Amino acid sequence: MKTLFLSLLISTLLSFSLSKELCNSNDKKALLQIKKDFGDPYLLASWKADTDCCKAWYQVECDSTTNRIISLTIFAGNLSGQIPAAVGDLPYLQTLVFRKLTDVTGPVQPAIAKLVHLNFLRLDRLNLTGTVPDFLSRLKNLTFLDLSFNGLSGSIPSSLALLPNLGTLHLDRNKLTGSIPESFGTFKGSLPGLYLSHNQLTGEIPASLGNVDFSVIDLSRNKIVGDASMLFGLNKTTQNVYLSRNMLEFSLSKVAFPSGLENLDISHNKIFGSIPPQMTQIPLQSLNVSYNRLCGQIPVGGKLQRFDYSTYFHNRCLCGAPLANCK
Ligand SMILES: *[C@@H]1O[C@H](CO)[C@@H](O)[C@H](O)[C@H]1NC(C)=O
Ligand SMILES: *[C@@H]1O[C@H](CO)[C@@H](O)[C@H](O)[C@H]1NC(C)=O
Ligand SMILES: *[C@@H]1O[C@H](CO)[C@@H](O)[C@H](O)[C@H]1NC(C)=O
Ligand SMILES: *[C@@H]1O[C@H](CO)[C@@H](O)[C@H](O)[C@H]1NC(C)=O
Ligand SMILES: *[C@@H]1O[C@H](CO)[C@@H](O)[C@H](O)[C@H]1NC(C)=O
């Protein structure tokens, strides 16, 4: 009788403690598969089958009411192999981050297409190859997409413009070719941040981009030609524009700068004309117009004389402080 009672008590306690496990068993299975596919790395040592993934597993976050995994952030460490297809078996993920890992190779994992709740996707500073996949445009809740510092090639899919909530797009530091899609001027969302620097993009900036009020646009270090004046405009709220080291060729004389512009780098292009007087009214923190074909007097006033000569040097015939006096 006594032993029966005891074993009853023990089994009740046991089942009670087991039922306290919050981790969804399918989620756990997917994570253990990810760990296995990466070859049981030290970085994921806390992922143990006999512990609760919602409590004890590093880099995993569960929703507090459903207990389904909503966030996986694997950052800075030694990990080698491709991103496993099992990430697609975490159907409630909203945040997925693999970043700054030593040896993560292969394509952007196609199974990510199944993660319809994703709003934050960051796969940066890895060694990913292949293209920027078209399927990303089906993840309608994405607000932040970062695939920077990889070895991605091919052109930028124009379908990304279909993402209605995208606010930041980082495709910088890859090997992307082709031109900026025309569709980027008709972004369904507001797209305040567009980062495409350090690629091999060619062609002209689509005129349609003039319709977008970027907060930051960085197109530097590509091979883009032609006009960029549509990116500016008095009524925009743009703060940062980086266009250096392209082959842009347009007149600066008639450009009206956004009144809140803080950082402007248009160095190393073929920009001609003169610096408009309106630039004295802009609260610039940094400016670089060097290595272009500008001419005429640097307008006096505002911040323009606070920058040193290297802001202005190597132009066709710019003159006046901080360069030599005009003749
Ligand atoms: C990663 O691996 C390298 C070389 O194997 C080692 O020196 C380094 O300490 C490791 N870093 C971490 C965070 O484990
Ligand atoms: C997308 O986000 C909205 C607002 O946060 C939410 O109501 C909706 O359920 C989400 N859709 C998906 C597929 O997660
Ligand atoms: C991954 O990329 C880094 C930085 O670009 C590079 O130093 C490293 O050699 C690459 N590793 C592999 C395995 O390609
Ligand atoms: C800028 O806004 C002002 C006032 O809101 C308006 O009068 C002007 O036409 C606008 N200029 C342009 C170029 O849209
Ligand atoms: C402007 O850019 C040129 C060329 O890259 C560089 O040499 C110079 O130091 C820069 N000046 C400033 C003030 O950023």
Tab-separated table of C-alpha atoms and ligand atoms in Angstrom:
chain	number	residue	atom	x	y	z
A	1	MET	CA	0.000	0.000	0.000
A	2	LYS	CA	2.720	2.386	1.027
A	3	THR	CA	4.846	1.595	-2.038
A	4	LEU	CA	1.821	1.949	-4.296
A	5	PHE	CA	1.168	5.386	-2.857
A	6	LEU	CA	4.794	6.354	-3.237
A	7	SER	CA	5.042	5.256	-6.852
A	8	LEU	CA	1.771	7.046	-7.575
A	9	LEU	CA	3.198	10.181	-6.029
A	10	ILE	CA	6.425	9.863	-7.967
A	11	SER	CA	4.697	9.296	-11.300
A	12	THR	CA	2.387	12.232	-10.663
A	13	LEU	CA	5.320	14.455	-9.845
A	14	LEU	CA	7.164	13.187	-12.883
A	15	SER	CA	4.305	13.783	-15.289
A	16	PHE	CA	3.750	17.171	-13.714
A	17	SER	CA	7.343	18.171	-14.281
A	18	LEU	CA	7.234	16.773	-17.829
A	19	SER	CA	4.055	18.639	-18.672
A	20	LYS	CA	5.815	21.781	-17.566
A	21	GLU	CA	7.980	21.600	-20.679
A	22	LEU	CA	6.833	24.547	-22.777
A	23	CYS	CA	8.758	23.757	-25.944
A	24	ASN	CA	6.587	22.529	-28.784
A	25	SER	CA	7.827	19.090	-29.812
A	26	ASN	CA	7.820	19.862	-33.539
A	27	ASP	CA	9.826	23.027	-32.942
A	28	LYS	CA	12.286	21.093	-30.814
A	29	LYS	CA	12.639	18.448	-33.487
A	30	ALA	CA	13.429	21.100	-36.112
A	31	LEU	CA	16.043	22.764	-33.914
A	32	LEU	CA	17.732	19.462	-33.096
A	33	GLN	CA	17.843	18.738	-36.820
A	34	ILE	CA	19.489	22.125	-37.419
A	35	LYS	CA	22.070	21.351	-34.742
A	36	LYS	CA	22.740	17.921	-36.266
A	37	ASP	CA	23.076	19.337	-39.794
A	38	PHE	CA	25.687	21.804	-38.562
A	39	GLY	CA	27.595	18.856	-37.050
A	40	ASP	CA	26.843	19.437	-33.360
A	41	PRO	CA	28.735	22.716	-33.066
A	42	TYR	CA	29.968	24.104	-29.776
A	43	LEU	CA	27.941	27.276	-30.486
A	44	LEU	CA	24.702	25.273	-30.082
A	45	ALA	CA	25.828	23.207	-27.064
A	46	SER	CA	22.918	24.489	-24.967
A	47	TRP	CA	20.431	22.852	-27.334
A	48	LYS	CA	19.936	19.581	-25.423
A	49	ALA	CA	17.111	17.141	-26.112
A	50	ASP	CA	16.308	16.766	-22.398
A	51	THR	CA	15.905	20.481	-21.659
A	52	ASP	CA	13.171	22.969	-22.505
A	53	CYS	CA	13.912	24.922	-25.685
A	54	CYS	CA	11.784	27.809	-24.424
A	55	LYS	CA	13.838	28.152	-21.272
A	56	ALA	CA	17.358	26.931	-21.584
A	57	TRP	CA	18.302	27.151	-25.238
A	58	TYR	CA	20.633	29.920	-26.229
A	59	GLN	CA	19.437	32.105	-29.142
A	60	VAL	CA	15.870	30.717	-29.118
A	61	GLU	CA	12.779	32.676	-28.101
A	62	CYS	CA	9.249	31.317	-27.673
A	63	ASP	CA	5.988	33.250	-27.771
A	64	SER	CA	4.760	33.714	-24.197
A	65	THR	CA	1.229	32.511	-24.869
A	66	THR	CA	1.557	29.924	-27.642
A	67	ASN	CA	5.061	28.765	-26.674
A	68	ARG	CA	5.900	28.383	-30.359
A	69	ILE	CA	9.358	29.530	-31.401
A	70	ILE	CA	9.151	33.030	-32.836
A	71	SER	CA	12.793	34.040	-32.904
A	72	LEU	CA	16.088	32.360	-33.756
A	73	THR	CA	19.236	34.491	-33.701
A	74	ILE	CA	22.540	32.751	-34.297
A	75	PHE	CA	25.298	35.331	-34.154
A	76	ALA	CA	29.086	35.496	-34.139
A	77	GLY	CA	30.766	32.152	-33.822
A	78	ASN	CA	32.167	29.110	-35.498
A	79	LEU	CA	29.564	27.396	-37.572
A	80	SER	CA	30.134	25.617	-40.821
A	81	GLY	CA	27.831	24.157	-43.440
A	82	GLN	CA	24.756	25.339	-45.288
A	83	ILE	CA	21.706	26.819	-43.587
A	84	PRO	CA	19.657	23.644	-42.978
A	85	ALA	CA	16.275	23.113	-44.641
A	86	ALA	CA	14.875	22.441	-41.159
A	87	VAL	CA	14.639	26.227	-40.543
A	88	GLY	CA	11.536	25.975	-42.741
A	89	ASP	CA	9.964	23.716	-40.109
A	90	LEU	CA	9.662	26.503	-37.542
A	91	PRO	CA	6.363	27.792	-38.946
A	92	TYR	CA	5.829	30.592	-36.409
A	93	LEU	CA	9.206	32.288	-36.798
A	94	GLN	CA	9.033	36.066	-37.008
A	95	THR	CA	12.742	36.735	-36.630
A	96	LEU	CA	15.496	34.703	-38.268
A	97	VAL	CA	19.111	35.769	-37.972
A	98	PHE	CA	22.293	34.019	-39.040
A	99	ARG	CA	25.086	36.534	-38.928
A	100	LYS	CA	28.847	36.757	-38.751
A	101	LEU	CA	29.450	33.017	-38.684
A	102	THR	CA	32.770	31.712	-39.907
A	103	ASP	CA	31.891	29.263	-42.629
A	104	VAL	CA	28.215	29.231	-43.526
A	105	THR	CA	28.037	28.647	-47.261
A	106	GLY	CA	25.542	27.702	-49.958
A	107	PRO	CA	22.441	29.521	-51.163
A	108	VAL	CA	19.796	31.420	-49.247
A	109	GLN	CA	17.941	28.346	-47.987
A	110	PRO	CA	14.811	27.827	-50.174
A	111	ALA	CA	12.825	26.418	-47.230
A	112	ILE	CA	12.769	29.965	-45.794
A	113	ALA	CA	9.929	30.500	-48.312
A	114	LYS	CA	7.657	28.598	-45.880
A	115	LEU	CA	8.137	31.131	-43.085
A	116	VAL	CA	5.176	33.380	-43.894
A	117	HIS	CA	5.221	35.154	-40.528
A	118	LEU	CA	8.795	36.415	-40.899
A	119	ASN	CA	9.186	40.123	-40.431
A	120	PHE	CA	12.925	40.306	-39.741
A	121	LEU	CA	15.344	38.298	-41.894
A	122	ARG	CA	19.046	38.862	-41.543
A	123	LEU	CA	21.580	36.561	-43.204
A	124	ASP	CA	24.650	38.781	-43.300
A	125	ARG	CA	28.406	38.402	-43.068
A	126	LEU	CA	28.232	34.765	-44.094
A	127	ASN	CA	29.607	33.172	-47.230
A	128	LEU	CA	26.337	32.729	-49.086
A	129	THR	CA	26.426	32.313	-52.861
A	130	GLY	CA	23.802	32.053	-55.597
A	131	THR	CA	21.201	34.697	-56.276
A	132	VAL	CA	18.882	36.901	-54.244
A	133	PRO	CA	15.881	34.574	-54.474
A	134	ASP	CA	12.573	35.647	-55.940
A	135	PHE	CA	10.629	33.819	-53.232
A	136	LEU	CA	11.490	36.530	-50.702
A	137	SER	CA	8.790	38.662	-52.315
A	138	ARG	CA	6.199	36.205	-50.973
A	139	LEU	CA	7.137	36.909	-47.344
A	140	LYS	CA	4.657	39.751	-47.162
A	141	ASN	CA	5.315	40.658	-43.556
A	142	LEU	CA	9.021	41.390	-44.005
A	143	THR	CA	9.966	44.788	-42.664
A	144	PHE	CA	13.723	44.223	-42.590
A	145	LEU	CA	15.777	42.214	-45.085
A	146	ASP	CA	19.569	42.044	-44.861
A	147	LEU	CA	21.698	39.819	-47.107
A	148	SER	CA	24.790	42.036	-47.008
A	149	PHE	CA	28.439	40.940	-46.889
A	150	ASN	CA	27.993	37.704	-48.823
A	151	GLY	CA	28.963	36.464	-52.276
A	152	LEU	CA	25.541	36.735	-53.885
A	153	SER	CA	25.499	37.266	-57.653
A	154	GLY	CA	22.990	37.826	-60.444
A	155	SER	CA	20.564	40.703	-60.600
A	156	ILE	CA	18.253	42.208	-57.995
A	157	PRO	CA	14.770	40.684	-58.349
A	158	SER	CA	12.280	43.416	-59.206
A	159	SER	CA	9.635	41.464	-57.283
A	160	LEU	CA	11.110	42.725	-53.987
A	161	ALA	CA	9.121	45.897	-54.637
A	162	LEU	CA	5.985	43.862	-53.947
A	163	LEU	CA	6.848	43.649	-50.256
A	164	PRO	CA	4.269	45.981	-48.737
A	165	ASN	CA	5.966	46.514	-45.377
A	166	LEU	CA	9.647	46.504	-46.229
A	167	GLY	CA	11.399	49.400	-44.524
A	168	THR	CA	15.059	48.460	-44.892
A	169	LEU	CA	16.779	46.525	-47.654
A	170	HIS	CA	20.465	45.653	-47.341
A	171	LEU	CA	22.017	43.972	-50.366
A	172	ASP	CA	25.351	45.793	-50.052
A	173	ARG	CA	28.746	44.082	-50.326
A	174	ASN	CA	27.848	41.293	-52.702
A	175	LYS	CA	28.600	40.673	-56.381
A	176	LEU	CA	25.282	41.779	-57.786
A	177	THR	CA	25.081	42.837	-61.427
A	178	GLY	CA	22.441	44.380	-63.696
A	179	SER	CA	20.620	47.586	-62.901
A	180	ILE	CA	18.417	48.816	-60.078
A	181	PRO	CA	14.898	47.558	-60.876
A	182	GLU	CA	12.469	50.134	-62.226
A	183	SER	CA	9.937	48.699	-59.769
A	184	PHE	CA	11.916	50.121	-56.834
A	185	GLY	CA	10.293	53.471	-57.575
A	186	THR	CA	6.880	52.009	-56.859
A	187	PHE	CA	7.616	50.247	-53.627
A	188	LYS	CA	4.358	49.283	-51.989
A	189	GLY	CA	5.915	50.173	-48.649
A	190	SER	CA	7.814	53.312	-47.801
A	191	LEU	CA	11.333	51.825	-47.945
A	192	PRO	CA	13.249	54.430	-45.956
A	193	GLY	CA	16.556	52.560	-46.181
A	194	LEU	CA	18.072	51.209	-49.406
A	195	TYR	CA	21.647	49.904	-49.238
A	196	LEU	CA	23.160	48.582	-52.477
A	197	SER	CA	26.797	49.696	-52.166
A	198	HIS	CA	29.867	47.633	-53.087
A	199	ASN	CA	28.317	45.607	-55.892
A	200	GLN	CA	28.768	45.684	-59.661
A	201	LEU	CA	25.509	47.366	-60.565
A	202	THR	CA	25.342	49.073	-63.955
A	203	GLY	CA	22.890	51.164	-65.959
A	204	GLU	CA	21.063	54.295	-64.876
A	205	ILE	CA	19.127	54.984	-61.700
A	206	PRO	CA	15.465	54.542	-62.719
A	207	ALA	CA	13.700	57.918	-62.858
A	208	SER	CA	10.936	56.324	-60.772
A	209	LEU	CA	13.228	56.365	-57.714
A	210	GLY	CA	12.497	60.087	-57.582
A	211	ASN	CA	9.069	59.146	-56.199
A	212	VAL	CA	10.543	57.540	-53.103
A	213	ASP	CA	11.370	59.514	-49.980
A	214	PHE	CA	14.368	57.556	-48.725
A	215	SER	CA	15.814	58.230	-45.341
A	216	VAL	CA	19.096	56.627	-46.407
A	217	ILE	CA	20.187	55.611	-49.877
A	218	ASP	CA	23.616	54.107	-50.445
A	219	LEU	CA	24.599	53.248	-54.014
A	220	SER	CA	28.331	53.856	-53.633
A	221	ARG	CA	30.991	51.718	-55.285
A	222	ASN	CA	29.044	50.429	-58.251
A	223	LYS	CA	29.219	51.250	-61.957
A	224	ILE	CA	26.059	53.302	-62.201
A	225	VAL	CA	25.876	55.956	-64.946
A	226	GLY	CA	23.784	59.028	-65.763
A	227	ASP	CA	21.553	61.160	-63.611
A	228	ALA	CA	21.041	61.012	-59.837
A	229	SER	CA	19.330	64.379	-59.349
A	230	MET	CA	15.926	62.708	-58.934
A	231	LEU	CA	17.052	61.396	-55.547
A	232	PHE	CA	17.046	64.927	-54.168
A	233	GLY	CA	14.276	67.489	-53.824
A	234	LEU	CA	13.311	70.194	-51.371
A	235	ASN	CA	10.382	68.370	-49.855
A	236	LYS	CA	12.040	65.060	-49.123
A	237	THR	CA	13.031	63.975	-45.635
A	238	THR	CA	16.192	62.246	-46.872
A	239	GLN	CA	19.078	62.424	-44.407
A	240	ASN	CA	21.886	60.395	-45.965
A	241	VAL	CA	22.887	60.007	-49.602
A	242	TYR	CA	25.985	58.040	-50.588
A	243	LEU	CA	26.803	57.837	-54.298
A	244	SER	CA	30.592	57.837	-54.369
A	245	ARG	CA	32.682	55.869	-56.850
A	246	ASN	CA	30.211	55.434	-59.670
A	247	MET	CA	30.138	57.007	-63.140
A	248	LEU	CA	27.301	59.424	-62.503
A	249	GLU	CA	27.141	62.367	-64.870
A	250	PHE	CA	24.692	65.212	-64.224
A	251	SER	CA	24.628	68.882	-63.331
A	252	LEU	CA	24.577	69.778	-59.655
A	253	SER	CA	23.643	73.416	-60.409
A	254	LYS	CA	19.866	72.977	-60.322
A	255	VAL	CA	19.642	70.326	-57.616
A	256	ALA	CA	17.567	71.317	-54.590
A	257	PHE	CA	18.703	69.467	-51.524
A	258	PRO	CA	16.331	68.067	-48.883
A	259	SER	CA	16.304	70.534	-46.006
A	260	GLY	CA	17.287	67.882	-43.453
A	261	LEU	CA	20.167	66.349	-45.420
A	262	GLU	CA	22.981	65.424	-43.024
A	263	ASN	CA	25.491	63.349	-44.961
A	264	LEU	CA	26.237	63.611	-48.655
A	265	ASP	CA	29.042	61.836	-50.497
A	266	ILE	CA	29.057	62.117	-54.285
A	267	SER	CA	32.843	61.867	-54.690
A	268	HIS	CA	34.525	60.067	-57.600
A	269	ASN	CA	31.911	60.591	-60.309
A	270	LYS	CA	31.646	62.847	-63.367
A	271	ILE	CA	29.291	65.389	-61.856
A	272	PHE	CA	29.453	68.862	-63.420
A	273	GLY	CA	27.939	72.314	-62.884
A	274	SER	CA	28.393	74.261	-59.664
A	275	ILE	CA	27.483	73.978	-56.012
A	276	PRO	CA	24.047	75.609	-55.547
A	277	PRO	CA	23.832	78.448	-52.985
A	278	GLN	CA	20.955	76.574	-51.318
A	279	MET	CA	23.551	74.181	-49.936
A	280	THR	CA	24.514	76.806	-47.349
A	281	GLN	CA	21.103	76.271	-45.749
A	282	ILE	CA	21.473	72.531	-45.211
A	283	PRO	CA	22.474	71.159	-41.772
A	284	LEU	CA	25.243	69.011	-43.237
A	285	GLN	CA	27.431	66.990	-40.897
A	286	SER	CA	29.593	65.587	-43.646
A	287	LEU	CA	30.078	66.410	-47.311
A	288	ASN	CA	32.292	65.067	-50.054
A	289	VAL	CA	32.067	66.326	-53.633
A	290	SER	CA	35.719	65.628	-54.495
A	291	TYR	CA	36.942	64.014	-57.728
A	292	ASN	CA	34.199	65.363	-59.987
A	293	ARG	CA	33.981	68.041	-62.713
A	294	LEU	CA	32.494	70.871	-60.678
A	295	CYS	CA	33.263	74.517	-61.347
A	296	GLY	CA	32.712	77.956	-59.900
A	297	GLN	CA	32.804	79.457	-56.444
A	298	ILE	CA	32.003	77.425	-53.357
A	299	PRO	CA	29.032	79.357	-51.864
A	300	VAL	CA	29.933	81.150	-48.657
A	301	GLY	CA	27.959	80.391	-45.514
A	302	GLY	CA	26.311	77.634	-43.540
A	303	LYS	CA	28.549	74.665	-42.976
A	304	LEU	CA	30.374	74.874	-46.285
A	305	GLN	CA	33.572	76.538	-45.024
A	306	ARG	CA	33.824	74.172	-42.047
A	307	PHE	CA	34.808	71.268	-44.253
A	308	ASP	CA	38.442	70.951	-45.260
A	309	TYR	CA	39.830	71.159	-48.788
A	310	SER	CA	39.579	67.390	-49.317
A	311	THR	CA	35.784	67.765	-49.401
A	312	TYR	CA	36.210	69.776	-52.598
A	313	PHE	CA	39.540	68.911	-54.205
A	314	HIS	CA	40.118	67.318	-57.613
A	315	ASN	CA	37.357	69.138	-59.445
A	316	ARG	CA	37.576	71.000	-62.726
A	317	CYS	CA	37.551	74.575	-61.441
A	318	LEU	CA	35.964	74.893	-58.010
A	319	CYS	CA	37.362	77.844	-56.110
A	320	GLY	CA	37.002	79.866	-52.943
A	321	ALA	CA	37.421	78.858	-49.304
A	322	PRO	CA	38.529	76.314	-48.269
A	323	LEU	CA	40.131	76.031	-51.726
A	324	ALA	CA	42.200	78.805	-53.283
A	325	ASN	CA	40.529	82.130	-54.078
A	326	CYS	CA	38.659	82.457	-57.330
A	327	LYS	CA	40.493	84.403	-60.007
B	1	LIG	C1	36.631	29.509	-33.679
B	1	LIG	O1	37.629	28.657	-34.216
B	1	LIG	C2	38.924	29.206	-34.160
B	1	LIG	C3	39.867	28.280	-34.890
B	1	LIG	O2	39.419	26.979	-34.896
B	1	LIG	C4	39.304	29.403	-32.685
B	1	LIG	O3	40.584	29.987	-32.616
B	1	LIG	C5	38.285	30.338	-32.046
B	1	LIG	O4	38.579	30.472	-30.678
B	1	LIG	C6	36.889	29.818	-32.214
B	1	LIG	N1	35.939	30.832	-31.736
B	1	LIG	C7	34.922	30.533	-30.933
B	1	LIG	C8	34.038	31.672	-30.557
B	1	LIG	O5	34.683	29.415	-30.548
B	2	LIG	C1	1.547	40.199	-40.567
B	2	LIG	O1	1.587	41.258	-39.623
B	2	LIG	C2	0.319	41.751	-39.238
B	2	LIG	C3	0.546	42.950	-38.356
B	2	LIG	O2	1.567	42.726	-37.439
B	2	LIG	C4	-0.459	40.629	-38.567
B	2	LIG	O3	-1.724	41.089	-38.210
B	2	LIG	C5	-0.574	39.447	-39.534
B	2	LIG	O4	-1.197	38.376	-38.906
B	2	LIG	C6	0.787	39.033	-40.020
B	2	LIG	N1	0.658	38.024	-41.046
B	2	LIG	C7	1.361	36.929	-40.998
B	2	LIG	C8	1.178	35.979	-42.143
B	2	LIG	O5	2.115	36.692	-40.085
B	3	LIG	C1	34.114	33.616	-45.981
B	3	LIG	O1	34.173	35.008	-46.152
B	3	LIG	C2	35.232	35.591	-45.452
B	3	LIG	C3	35.104	37.095	-45.570
B	3	LIG	O2	34.754	37.478	-46.853
B	3	LIG	C4	36.555	35.074	-46.017
B	3	LIG	O3	37.632	35.647	-45.315
B	3	LIG	C5	36.580	33.563	-45.870
B	3	LIG	O4	37.733	33.053	-46.476
B	3	LIG	C6	35.369	32.934	-46.500
B	3	LIG	N1	35.339	31.533	-46.179
B	3	LIG	C7	35.059	30.608	-47.078
B	3	LIG	C8	35.049	29.220	-46.584
B	3	LIG	O5	34.838	30.884	-48.258
B	4	LIG	C1	7.103	71.599	-51.421
B	4	LIG	O1	6.144	71.853	-50.416
B	4	LIG	C2	5.610	73.171	-50.487
B	4	LIG	C3	4.742	73.403	-49.261
B	4	LIG	O2	4.299	72.200	-48.709
B	4	LIG	C4	4.836	73.319	-51.782
B	4	LIG	O3	4.291	74.629	-51.883
B	4	LIG	C5	5.792	73.076	-52.948
B	4	LIG	O4	5.089	73.097	-54.170
B	4	LIG	C6	6.494	71.742	-52.810
B	4	LIG	N1	7.538	71.673	-53.805
B	4	LIG	C7	7.726	70.615	-54.579
B	4	LIG	C8	8.857	70.695	-55.520
B	4	LIG	O5	7.035	69.617	-54.496
B	5	LIG	C1	36.623	62.910	-49.778
B	5	LIG	O1	36.848	61.807	-50.636
B	5	LIG	C2	38.173	61.715	-51.095
B	5	LIG	C3	38.227	60.618	-52.121
B	5	LIG	O2	37.764	59.412	-51.629
B	5	LIG	C4	39.089	61.492	-49.914
B	5	LIG	O3	40.439	61.427	-50.351
B	5	LIG	C5	38.927	62.640	-48.930
B	5	LIG	O4	39.698	62.383	-47.774
B	5	LIG	C6	37.478	62.787	-48.542
B	5	LIG	N1	37.351	63.980	-47.709
B	5	LIG	C7	36.487	64.050	-46.705
B	5	LIG	C8	36.449	65.307	-45.911
B	5	LIG	O5	35.736	63.121	-46.433
